Amino acid sequence: MSTPPRRPDASMTLLTSMLERPLDPGYQQAADRRRAAGLPAATSTRTAIVLVMVLLTGFLFAVSARSLRPKPTAAAAVKAQLVQRIEALQAQSSASEARLAALGTQVQALEALALRQSSGSGLASQARALAVQAGAVALTGPGLTLTIDDAPGSATGADAGARPDGGFSSGRVTSADLQIVVNGLWAAGAEAISVNGHRLTSTAAIRFAGQAIIVDFRPLARPYVVTVLGDADRVRRVFEPAFAGVYLSQLAQEYKIRVAWASAPSLTVPGDASLRLSVAEPIHGDVGSAPNPSPTGSSTP
């Protein structure tokens, strides 16, 4: 007598029973008794109740998630308003500076015309020369640009070691770096210098405020482009072996600060719009033969 073949899933009795008879035997017997007694199945009402409970649970989860979402606080709203106000004031300030520069150009033209009409052509040329020396007018000529930028991936608030950083990280350009570089360029024979469009004169200052570098209380944005008028070859030849040039080279080598030089046949540096005439003295005698006034005797920016 041959034995029946053994089922391949004979060793998985628990799994096969769950698949073949998913309903508990007690529940199955109760359902069979209801059918034998002719009673209606109880699953329809329960199914509706379960469906309602599922929908209600999903709704409660959605409400909870919505309530837990961070809401805009009063501080965030005030901050957003301040940012908008600052941006609006900056735009207004830029427009006012442009208008001031245009009016300053008109005033200078009228002053020169008045001097010529009063037979003071010599005074007009002297005033022009003094304005050039004081940095009150824009200049155009050959020169070079020096672009300095932070190291790639530099972070804020880190320790910069022995550098005079004022709170900057070692890979960021500081106000002290720009001061050393600019002073070195002056010593190398630069005739006029501007940084990001801001003219540097005897009254200008490069400082820092927090993490921002400012020139005459105007913040600068990186990269920092230093425009220099003068003999480009001579300026670089004198600058690079000097202290400022060696310092800049060490910034590039040790701190990975990016440095780029570029010569140009024609560059323009703007005039310093913040210069004002505060002292003036009348010239006695013949204006045509008046001696050349000293810069401090005629005007003080």
Coordinates of N, CA and C in Angstrom, one line a residue, residues 2 8 14-15 24 42 44 46 50-52 57 68 107 110 128 147 150 156 163 183 193 224 228 231-232 240 250:
S2 N 0.7 2.1 -1.0 CA 1.5 3.3 -1.1 C 1.0 4.4 -0.2
P8 N 4.7 19.7 0.0 CA 6.0 20.5 0.0 C 6.0 21.5 1.2
L14 N 1.9 26.5 10.4 CA 1.4 27.7 10.9 C 1.1 28.7 9.8
L15 N 2.0 28.8 8.8 CA 1.8 29.8 7.7 C 0.6 29.3 6.8
D24 N -10.3 33.3 13.0 CA -10.1 32.4 14.2 C -11.2 31.4 14.3
A42 N -23.3 39.8 10.6 CA -23.0 41.1 11.4 C -21.8 41.9 10.9
S44 N -21.6 43.6 8.1 CA -21.9 44.8 7.3 C -21.8 46.0 8.2
R46 N -20.5 46.3 11.1 CA -19.1 46.5 11.7 C -18.2 47.1 10.6
V50 N -16.2 50.5 11.2 CA -14.7 50.5 11.0 C -14.3 51.6 10.0
L51 N -15.1 51.7 8.9 CA -14.8 52.7 7.9 C -14.9 54.1 8.5
V52 N -15.9 54.3 9.2 CA -16.1 55.6 9.8 C -15.0 56.0 10.8
T57 N -10.2 58.8 12.3 CA -8.8 58.8 12.8 C -7.9 59.5 11.8
L68 N 0.5 71.0 14.8 CA 1.9 70.9 15.2 C 2.9 71.6 14.3
V107 N 27.4 121.1 -9.9 CA 28.0 122.2 -9.1 C 29.4 122.5 -9.5
L110 N 29.4 124.4 -12.7 CA 29.0 125.8 -12.5 C 30.1 126.6 -11.8
R128 N 40.7 122.5 -10.0 CA 40.6 121.2 -10.6 C 41.7 120.3 -10.1
T147 N 41.5 91.4 -7.4 CA 40.3 90.8 -6.9 C 40.7 89.8 -5.7
D150 N 37.0 85.3 -0.5 CA 37.2 84.3 0.6 C 37.6 83.0 0.0
T156 N 31.7 81.1 8.8 CA 31.8 82.3 9.7 C 31.9 81.9 11.2
R163 N 45.9 85.7 13.0 CA 45.5 86.8 12.1 C 44.7 87.8 12.8
N183 N 47.4 99.9 1.6 CA 48.6 100.7 2.0 C 49.8 100.3 1.1
I193 N 42.8 104.8 -6.0 CA 42.3 103.5 -5.6 C 40.9 103.6 -5.2
Y224 N 36.0 91.3 -3.3 CA 36.5 92.7 -3.1 C 37.4 93.0 -4.3
V228 N 43.0 100.1 -9.3 CA 44.2 100.9 -9.1 C 44.5 101.6 -10.4
D231 N 50.8 103.0 -13.3 CA 51.6 102.1 -14.2 C 51.4 100.7 -13.6
A232 N 50.7 99.8 -14.3 CA 50.4 98.5 -13.7 C 51.7 97.7 -13.5
E240 N 54.8 93.4 -5.1 CA 54.9 91.9 -4.7 C 56.1 91.6 -3.8
Q250 N 50.9 85.0 1.3 CA 50.7 84.1 2.4 C 49.2 83.8 2.6

